[in-house]
CSV table of C-alpha atoms and ligand atoms in Angstrom, one decimal:
chain,number,residue,atom,x,y,z
A,1,MET,CA,161.7,124.6,302.2
A,2,ARG,CA,159.7,127.3,303.9
A,3,GLU,CA,157.4,126.3,306.7
A,4,VAL,CA,153.6,126.8,306.5
A,5,ASN,CA,152.8,129.7,308.9
A,6,VAL,CA,149.4,130.8,307.5
A,7,LEU,CA,146.7,128.2,307.8
A,8,LEU,CA,143.9,128.9,305.3
A,9,GLU,CA,141.2,126.7,306.9
A,10,GLY,CA,138.6,128.7,308.7
A,11,LYS,CA,140.0,132.0,307.4
A,12,THR,CA,138.6,134.8,305.4
A,13,ILE,CA,140.5,135.4,302.2
A,14,LEU,CA,140.1,138.5,300.0
A,15,VAL,CA,140.8,138.0,296.3
A,16,THR,CA,140.8,141.1,294.1
A,17,GLY,CA,140.3,140.5,290.4
A,18,ALA,CA,138.2,137.5,291.3
A,19,ALA,CA,136.3,137.5,288.0
A,20,GLY,CA,139.6,137.6,286.1
A,21,PHE,CA,141.4,134.7,284.5
A,22,ILE,CA,143.8,133.9,287.3
A,23,GLY,CA,141.6,135.2,290.1
A,24,ALA,CA,138.6,133.0,289.2
A,25,ASN,CA,140.8,129.9,288.9
A,26,LEU,CA,142.4,130.6,292.3
A,27,VAL,CA,139.1,131.0,294.0
A,28,MET,CA,137.9,127.7,292.6
A,29,GLU,CA,141.1,125.9,293.6
A,30,LEU,CA,140.7,127.3,297.2
A,31,PHE,CA,137.1,126.1,297.4
A,32,ARG,CA,138.1,122.7,296.1
A,33,THR,CA,141.0,122.1,298.4
A,34,VAL,CA,140.5,124.2,301.6
A,35,GLU,CA,137.8,123.3,304.1
A,36,ASN,CA,135.6,125.9,305.8
A,37,VAL,CA,136.9,128.9,304.1
A,38,SER,CA,135.3,132.3,303.5
A,39,ILE,CA,136.3,134.0,300.3
A,40,VAL,CA,135.4,137.5,299.4
A,41,GLY,CA,136.0,138.4,295.8
A,42,ILE,CA,136.0,141.9,294.3
A,43,ASP,CA,136.1,142.8,290.6
A,44,SER,CA,134.9,145.8,288.6
A,45,CYS,CA,134.1,143.4,285.7
A,46,ASN,CA,135.4,146.1,283.3
A,47,ASP,CA,135.0,145.7,279.6
A,48,TYR,CA,138.7,145.6,278.7
A,49,TYR,CA,137.7,142.3,277.1
A,50,ASP,CA,134.4,140.4,276.7
A,51,VAL,CA,132.5,140.7,280.0
A,52,LYS,CA,130.8,137.4,279.2
A,53,LEU,CA,134.0,135.6,280.0
A,54,LYS,CA,134.0,137.2,283.5
A,55,GLU,CA,130.3,136.3,284.0
A,56,TYR,CA,131.1,132.7,282.9
A,57,ARG,CA,133.9,132.5,285.4
A,58,LEU,CA,131.7,133.9,288.2
A,59,GLY,CA,129.1,131.3,287.2
A,60,GLU,CA,131.6,128.5,287.5
A,61,ILE,CA,132.6,129.7,291.0
A,62,GLU,CA,128.9,129.9,292.0
A,63,SER,CA,128.1,126.3,290.9
A,64,LEU,CA,131.2,125.1,292.8
A,65,THR,CA,130.3,126.9,296.0
A,66,GLU,CA,126.8,125.5,296.0
A,67,GLN,CA,128.4,122.1,296.8
A,68,LYS,CA,130.6,123.5,299.6
A,69,LYS,CA,128.2,124.0,302.4
A,70,LYS,CA,130.8,124.8,305.1
A,71,SER,CA,132.5,127.5,303.0
A,72,SER,CA,131.1,130.9,301.9
A,73,TRP,CA,131.5,133.0,298.8
A,74,THR,CA,130.8,136.8,298.7
A,75,PHE,CA,131.2,138.7,295.5
A,76,ILE,CA,131.4,142.5,295.4
A,77,LYS,CA,131.3,144.3,292.1
A,78,GLY,CA,133.4,147.3,292.7
A,79,ASN,CA,136.6,149.2,292.0
A,80,ILE,CA,139.8,148.8,294.1
A,81,ALA,CA,140.5,152.4,293.3
A,82,ASP,CA,137.5,153.3,295.5
A,83,LYS,CA,139.2,153.8,298.9
A,84,THR,CA,136.0,154.0,300.8
A,85,LEU,CA,134.8,150.7,299.4
A,86,ILE,CA,138.1,149.0,300.1
A,87,ASP,CA,138.1,150.3,303.7
A,88,GLU,CA,134.5,149.1,304.2
A,89,ILE,CA,135.3,145.7,302.9
A,90,PHE,CA,138.3,145.3,305.2
A,91,ALA,CA,136.2,146.6,308.2
A,92,GLN,CA,133.4,144.2,307.5
A,93,TYR,CA,135.2,141.0,306.5
A,94,LYS,CA,138.5,141.4,308.2
A,95,PRO,CA,140.5,139.3,305.7
A,96,SER,CA,143.5,137.3,307.1
A,97,VAL,CA,144.9,136.8,303.7
A,98,VAL,CA,144.7,139.2,300.8
A,99,VAL,CA,145.6,138.2,297.2
A,100,ASN,CA,145.7,141.3,294.9
A,101,LEU,CA,145.2,140.2,291.3
A,102,ALA,CA,143.0,143.1,290.2
A,103,ALA,CA,144.9,145.2,287.7
A,104,GLN,CA,144.8,146.6,284.2
A,105,ALA,CA,146.8,144.0,282.4
A,106,GLY,CA,148.4,144.1,278.9
A,107,VAL,CA,151.5,145.8,277.6
A,108,ARG,CA,150.1,147.2,274.3
A,109,TYR,CA,146.9,148.6,275.8
A,110,SER,CA,149.1,150.7,278.2
A,111,ILE,CA,150.3,152.7,275.3
A,112,THR,CA,146.9,153.9,274.3
A,113,ASN,CA,145.1,153.8,277.7
A,114,PRO,CA,147.6,154.8,280.4
A,115,ASP,CA,144.9,156.2,282.7
A,116,ALA,CA,143.5,152.7,283.4
A,117,TYR,CA,146.9,151.6,284.7
A,118,ILE,CA,147.4,154.5,287.0
A,119,GLU,CA,143.9,154.0,288.4
A,120,SER,CA,143.9,150.2,289.0
A,121,ASN,CA,147.6,149.3,289.4
A,122,LEU,CA,148.8,152.3,291.4
A,123,ILE,CA,145.8,153.9,293.2
A,124,GLY,CA,144.0,150.5,293.6
A,125,PHE,CA,147.1,148.8,295.0
A,126,TYR,CA,147.9,151.7,297.3
A,127,ASN,CA,144.3,151.4,298.7
A,128,ILE,CA,145.0,147.7,299.4
A,129,LEU,CA,148.3,148.5,301.1
A,130,GLU,CA,146.6,151.2,303.3
A,131,ALA,CA,143.8,148.8,304.2
A,132,CYS,CA,146.4,146.2,305.2
A,133,ARG,CA,148.2,148.7,307.3
A,134,HIS,CA,145.1,149.7,309.2
A,135,SER,CA,144.0,146.1,309.6
A,136,TYR,CA,146.3,146.0,312.7
A,137,ASP,CA,144.7,149.1,314.3
A,138,GLY,CA,143.5,148.6,317.9
A,139,GLY,CA,145.7,145.5,318.3
A,140,GLU,CA,143.7,143.4,315.8
A,141,ASN,CA,145.4,140.4,314.2
A,142,GLY,CA,144.9,141.9,310.8
A,143,VAL,CA,146.3,140.7,307.5
A,144,GLU,CA,148.7,137.7,308.0
A,145,HIS,CA,149.9,137.8,304.4
A,146,LEU,CA,149.4,140.0,301.4
A,147,VAL,CA,150.2,138.3,298.1
A,148,TYR,CA,150.1,140.3,294.9
A,149,ALA,CA,150.6,139.9,291.2
A,150,SER,CA,153.7,141.4,289.6
A,151,SER,CA,154.8,140.4,286.2
A,152,SER,CA,157.7,139.1,284.1
A,153,SER,CA,157.4,142.4,282.2
A,154,VAL,CA,159.4,144.1,285.0
A,155,TYR,CA,162.5,142.5,283.4
A,156,GLY,CA,162.1,144.8,280.4
A,157,SER,CA,164.7,143.8,277.8
A,158,ASN,CA,167.0,142.2,280.3
A,159,LYS,CA,169.8,140.6,278.3
A,160,LYS,CA,170.7,138.0,280.9
A,161,VAL,CA,168.6,134.8,280.9
A,162,PRO,CA,167.0,133.1,282.7
A,163,TYR,CA,165.5,136.1,284.5
A,164,SER,CA,166.2,136.0,288.2
A,165,THR,CA,164.7,138.1,291.0
A,166,GLU,CA,168.3,139.0,291.9
A,167,ASP,CA,168.5,140.9,288.6
A,168,LYS,CA,168.3,144.7,288.6
A,169,VAL,CA,165.0,145.7,287.0
A,170,ASP,CA,165.0,149.4,286.8
A,171,ASN,CA,164.5,149.7,283.0
A,172,PRO,CA,160.8,149.1,282.3
A,173,VAL,CA,159.8,149.3,278.6
A,174,SER,CA,156.1,149.9,279.1
A,175,LEU,CA,153.9,151.8,281.6
A,176,TYR,CA,152.4,148.4,282.6
A,177,ALA,CA,155.8,147.1,283.6
A,178,ALA,CA,156.5,150.4,285.4
A,179,THR,CA,153.3,150.0,287.5
A,180,LYS,CA,154.1,146.4,288.4
A,181,LYS,CA,157.7,147.3,289.5
A,182,SER,CA,156.1,150.2,291.4
A,183,ASN,CA,153.9,147.7,293.2
A,184,GLU,CA,156.9,145.8,294.4
A,185,LEU,CA,158.5,149.1,295.7
A,186,MET,CA,155.3,150.2,297.4
A,187,ALA,CA,154.9,146.8,299.0
A,188,HIS,CA,158.5,146.9,300.2
A,189,ALA,CA,158.0,150.3,301.9
A,190,TYR,CA,154.7,149.2,303.5
A,191,SER,CA,156.3,145.9,304.7
A,192,LYS,CA,159.2,147.9,306.3
A,193,LEU,CA,157.0,150.6,307.8
A,194,TYR,CA,154.1,148.6,309.0
A,195,ASN,CA,155.5,145.1,309.2
A,196,ILE,CA,153.0,143.7,306.6
A,197,PRO,CA,154.1,140.3,305.4
A,198,SER,CA,154.0,140.6,301.6
A,199,THR,CA,155.0,138.4,298.7
A,200,GLY,CA,155.0,139.6,295.0
A,201,LEU,CA,154.7,137.1,292.3
A,202,ARG,CA,156.1,137.7,288.8
A,203,PHE,CA,153.9,135.7,286.5
A,204,PHE,CA,155.2,134.6,283.1
A,205,THR,CA,152.6,134.6,280.2
A,206,VAL,CA,149.8,132.7,281.8
A,207,TYR,CA,147.4,130.8,279.5
A,208,GLY,CA,144.6,128.2,279.7
A,209,PRO,CA,140.8,127.7,279.3
A,210,ALA,CA,138.6,130.8,279.7
A,211,GLY,CA,141.8,132.9,279.6
A,212,ARG,CA,142.3,136.4,278.3
A,213,PRO,CA,141.2,137.2,274.7
A,214,ASP,CA,143.9,139.9,274.5
A,215,MET,CA,146.7,137.3,274.7
A,216,ALA,CA,148.2,135.8,271.6
A,217,TYR,CA,146.9,132.2,271.9
A,218,PHE,CA,143.3,133.4,272.4
A,219,GLY,CA,143.5,136.3,269.9
A,220,PHE,CA,145.1,134.1,267.2
A,221,THR,CA,142.3,131.5,267.7
A,222,ASN,CA,139.6,134.2,267.3
A,223,LYS,CA,141.2,135.6,264.2
A,224,LEU,CA,141.9,132.3,262.5
A,225,LEU,CA,138.3,131.2,263.1
A,226,LYS,CA,137.1,134.4,261.4
A,227,GLY,CA,139.4,133.8,258.5
A,228,GLU,CA,141.6,136.8,259.4
A,229,THR,CA,145.4,137.0,259.3
A,230,ILE,CA,147.4,136.7,262.5
A,231,GLN,CA,150.5,138.9,263.0
A,232,ILE,CA,153.6,137.2,264.4
A,233,PHE,CA,155.8,139.8,265.9
A,234,ASN,CA,159.5,140.3,265.6
A,235,TYR,CA,159.2,137.9,262.5
A,236,GLY,CA,158.7,135.0,265.0
A,237,ASN,CA,162.0,135.6,266.7
A,238,CYS,CA,160.4,135.8,270.1
A,239,LYS,CA,160.6,133.3,273.0
A,240,ARG,CA,158.0,133.2,275.7
A,241,ASP,CA,157.9,131.2,278.9
A,242,PHE,CA,154.2,130.1,278.7
A,243,THR,CA,152.8,129.0,282.1
A,244,TYR,CA,149.6,127.0,282.4
A,245,VAL,CA,147.1,128.6,284.7
A,246,ASP,CA,146.8,125.5,287.0
A,247,ASP,CA,150.5,125.8,287.7
A,248,ILE,CA,150.2,129.5,288.6
A,249,VAL,CA,147.2,128.8,290.9
A,250,GLU,CA,149.1,126.0,292.7
A,251,GLY,CA,152.1,128.3,293.1
A,252,VAL,CA,149.9,131.1,294.5
A,253,LYS,CA,148.2,128.7,296.9
A,254,ARG,CA,151.5,127.4,298.3
A,255,VAL,CA,152.9,130.9,298.6
A,256,MET,CA,149.8,132.2,300.4
A,257,GLN,CA,150.5,129.7,303.2
A,258,CYS,CA,154.1,130.8,303.8
A,259,ALA,CA,154.3,134.5,304.8
A,260,PRO,CA,157.8,136.1,305.1
A,261,GLU,CA,158.7,136.1,308.8
A,262,LYS,CA,158.5,139.2,310.9
A,263,LYS,CA,161.9,140.0,312.5
A,264,ASN,CA,163.5,143.0,314.0
A,265,GLY,CA,167.0,144.2,312.9
A,266,GLU,CA,169.8,145.4,315.2
A,267,ASP,CA,168.2,148.8,315.3
A,268,GLY,CA,165.1,147.3,316.8
A,269,LEU,CA,163.0,148.2,313.7
A,270,PRO,CA,161.3,145.6,311.5
A,271,ILE,CA,163.3,143.9,308.7
A,272,PRO,CA,160.7,144.1,306.0
A,273,PRO,CA,158.8,140.7,305.8
A,274,TYR,CA,159.0,141.0,302.1
A,275,ALA,CA,159.6,138.5,299.2
A,276,VAL,CA,159.3,138.4,295.4
A,277,TYR,CA,159.3,135.2,293.3
A,278,ASN,CA,159.1,134.3,289.7
A,279,ILE,CA,156.4,131.8,288.6
A,280,GLY,CA,157.0,130.6,285.1
A,281,ASN,CA,157.5,127.4,283.2
A,282,SER,CA,161.3,128.0,282.9
A,283,ASN,CA,161.2,126.6,279.4
A,284,PRO,CA,160.7,129.3,276.8
A,285,GLU,CA,159.1,128.3,273.6
A,286,ASN,CA,159.8,129.8,270.2
A,287,LEU,CA,156.8,131.8,269.0
A,288,LEU,CA,156.7,129.9,265.7
A,289,ASP,CA,156.7,126.5,267.5
A,290,PHE,CA,154.0,127.8,269.8
A,291,VAL,CA,151.8,128.8,266.7
A,292,GLN,CA,152.4,125.3,265.2
A,293,ILE,CA,151.3,123.5,268.3
A,294,LEU,CA,148.3,125.9,268.6
A,295,GLN,CA,147.3,125.1,265.0
A,296,GLU,CA,147.6,121.4,265.6
A,297,GLU,CA,145.5,121.5,268.8
A,298,LEU,CA,142.8,123.7,267.3
A,299,THR,CA,142.3,121.3,264.4
A,300,ARG,CA,142.4,118.3,266.8
A,301,ALA,CA,139.7,119.9,269.0
A,302,GLY,CA,137.5,120.6,266.0
A,303,VAL,CA,137.8,124.4,266.4
A,304,LEU,CA,139.3,124.7,262.8
A,305,ASP,CA,138.9,122.3,259.9
A,306,GLN,CA,141.6,119.7,259.2
A,307,ASP,CA,142.4,121.3,255.8
A,308,TYR,CA,142.6,124.9,257.2
A,309,ASP,CA,145.2,126.9,255.2
A,310,PHE,CA,147.3,128.3,258.0
A,311,GLU,CA,150.1,129.6,255.8
A,312,ALA,CA,147.6,131.9,254.1
A,313,HIS,CA,146.6,133.4,257.4
A,314,LYS,CA,150.0,134.2,258.9
A,315,LYS,CA,152.0,137.4,258.5
A,316,LEU,CA,155.5,137.9,260.0
A,317,VAL,CA,155.8,141.6,261.2
A,318,PRO,CA,158.4,143.7,263.1
A,319,MET,CA,158.5,144.1,266.9
A,320,GLN,CA,155.9,146.2,268.6
A,321,PRO,CA,156.7,149.0,271.1
A,322,GLY,CA,156.7,147.7,274.6
A,323,ASP,CA,157.3,144.1,273.6
A,324,VAL,CA,160.3,142.1,274.7
A,325,PRO,CA,162.1,139.4,272.6
A,326,VAL,CA,162.3,136.8,275.3
A,327,THR,CA,160.9,135.9,278.7
A,328,PHE,CA,162.5,133.1,280.7
A,329,ALA,CA,161.9,132.5,284.4
A,330,ASP,CA,164.6,131.3,286.8
A,331,THR,CA,162.4,129.5,289.3
A,332,SER,CA,165.1,128.1,291.5
A,333,ALA,CA,164.0,130.2,294.5
A,334,LEU,CA,160.4,129.0,294.1
A,335,GLU,CA,161.5,125.4,293.9
A,336,GLU,CA,163.8,125.7,296.9
A,337,ASP,CA,161.3,127.5,299.1
A,338,PHE,CA,158.0,125.8,298.1
A,339,GLY,CA,159.2,122.5,296.5
A,340,PHE,CA,157.3,123.3,293.4
A,341,ARG,CA,157.8,124.4,289.8
A,342,PRO,CA,155.3,124.8,287.0
A,343,SER,CA,155.6,121.8,284.6
A,344,THR,CA,152.5,121.5,282.4
A,345,PRO,CA,153.8,121.0,278.8
A,346,LEU,CA,152.6,123.7,276.3
A,347,ARG,CA,150.9,121.1,274.1
A,348,GLU,CA,148.9,119.8,277.0
A,349,GLY,CA,147.9,123.3,278.1
A,350,LEU,CA,146.9,124.4,274.6
A,351,ARG,CA,144.9,121.2,274.2
A,352,ARG,CA,142.8,122.0,277.2
A,353,PHE,CA,142.4,125.6,275.9
A,354,ALA,CA,141.3,124.3,272.5
A,355,GLN,CA,138.8,121.9,274.0
A,356,TRP,CA,137.3,124.5,276.2
A,357,TYR,CA,137.2,127.0,273.3
A,358,HIS,CA,135.3,124.5,271.2
A,359,LYS,CA,132.7,123.9,273.9
A,360,PHE,CA,132.3,127.5,274.8
A,361,TYR,CA,132.0,129.1,271.4
A,362,GLN,CA,130.7,126.4,269.1
B,401,LIG,N1,147.8,136.4,282.6
B,401,LIG,C1,149.1,136.7,282.5
B,401,LIG,O1,149.9,136.3,281.6
B,401,LIG,C2,149.8,137.6,283.5
B,401,LIG,C3,151.2,137.8,283.5
B,401,LIG,C4,151.8,138.6,284.4
B,401,LIG,C5,151.0,139.2,285.4
B,401,LIG,N2,149.7,139.1,285.4
B,401,LIG,C6,148.9,139.8,286.4
B,401,LIG,O2,148.1,138.9,287.1
B,401,LIG,C7,146.9,139.5,287.5
B,401,LIG,C8,145.7,138.8,287.0
B,401,LIG,O3,145.8,138.7,285.6
B,401,LIG,P1,144.7,138.0,284.7
B,401,LIG,O4,145.5,137.4,283.5
B,401,LIG,O5,143.8,137.2,285.5
B,401,LIG,O6,143.9,139.3,284.1
B,401,LIG,P2,142.4,139.6,284.0
B,401,LIG,O7,142.3,140.9,283.3
B,401,LIG,O8,141.7,138.4,283.5
B,401,LIG,O9,142.0,139.8,285.6
B,401,LIG,C9,142.1,141.0,286.2
B,401,LIG,C10,140.7,141.3,286.8
B,401,LIG,O10,140.8,142.5,287.5
B,401,LIG,C11,139.7,143.3,287.3
B,401,LIG,N3,140.0,144.7,287.5
B,401,LIG,C12,140.8,145.5,286.8
B,401,LIG,N4,140.9,146.7,287.4
B,401,LIG,C13,140.1,146.7,288.5
B,401,LIG,C14,139.8,147.6,289.5
B,401,LIG,N5,140.3,148.8,289.5
B,401,LIG,N6,139.0,147.2,290.5
B,401,LIG,C15,138.5,145.9,290.6
B,401,LIG,N7,138.8,145.0,289.6
B,401,LIG,C16,139.6,145.4,288.6
B,401,LIG,C17,139.3,143.1,285.9
B,401,LIG,O11,137.9,143.3,285.6
B,401,LIG,C18,139.7,141.6,285.7
B,401,LIG,O12,138.6,140.7,285.9
B,401,LIG,C19,147.0,140.9,287.0
B,401,LIG,O13,147.5,141.7,288.1
B,401,LIG,C20,148.0,140.9,285.9
B,401,LIG,O14,148.7,142.1,285.7
B,401,LIG,C21,149.0,138.3,284.5
């Protein structure tokens, strides 16, 4: 087990992508469980998907922080690709811990909108790294730990399962994956050069209430409700390691508190305080089983009628460019170092999603 070496109490934490699905859930978990914390959130609130969801999540954070008198919440609507803004935020708030979740997500969208990925995932992340680097200027304590989102998509069409962080991942099959792998490489260089403790987290298909409408479970639900047909890719021969958002947030919180140690090598130069972990359920589900469970939970929650004709609204179609047939996380390193592995069963997670969906939309 790794020792806690970053105390969150009394600290300032910068969360980028704070209005996003994982970001908002992380901010709420930190407010619930850490005393006397200052959280600065930044998000461009772009319209990649319905902005109302981002506003809803920010509203949830606001109502939670009203009860937490000793802690503070600052939200900045802005773009991490704006270097001046990022430098100003670091100069004003001096965050001790930075969690970079802002990114253009989605594999398919990267085929039609590559610019968004270069802007947010590369330029934006570079600005965060530069700001972390300069946080130590003038002998300041600076950033104690940079935690950032990578993705299971870096494994591309890796044949070996489960996917381990020891596997060579130099064959991305989408620009999205290439930007996430680039983030790991950039973080490595900055950790080595400037001794910035950094940890990358490869998330595996995260789902849950108020999640992302571009993801299958949410998109399928929207389509079925409208009476449209859902497309099941690769004729259903896909396996995904679905990870419930609370498990991801718990993992991120534990990781935030254990920064890779700063050490010098025999040459007197820093050994990069750098780490990368998988966070996934380590239990891939067949796409058709997943659709079956989703159907059952949607009818159970009252989103769809008991006699809904699912068979008439499903179409099996070939694989899409950029997609991969299987994702399967080896989480042994996470378990060993943090005594934790995601464990929420898919049915339980989809039940919570279906209940939230019913309340939110109907
Ligand atoms: N959800 C998943 O299954 C999954 C899987 C692997 C990796 N990830 C990664 O985890 C992170 C969070 O994902 P999420 O599912 O919460 O996605 P999300 O789209 O809900 O959240 C990302 C947030 O970042 C914001 N954003 C995008 N570009 C920005 C920019 N340039 N400046 C400021 N804000 C910007 C968006 O408005 C959005 O609110 C992302 O880095 C994503 O790539 C997610």
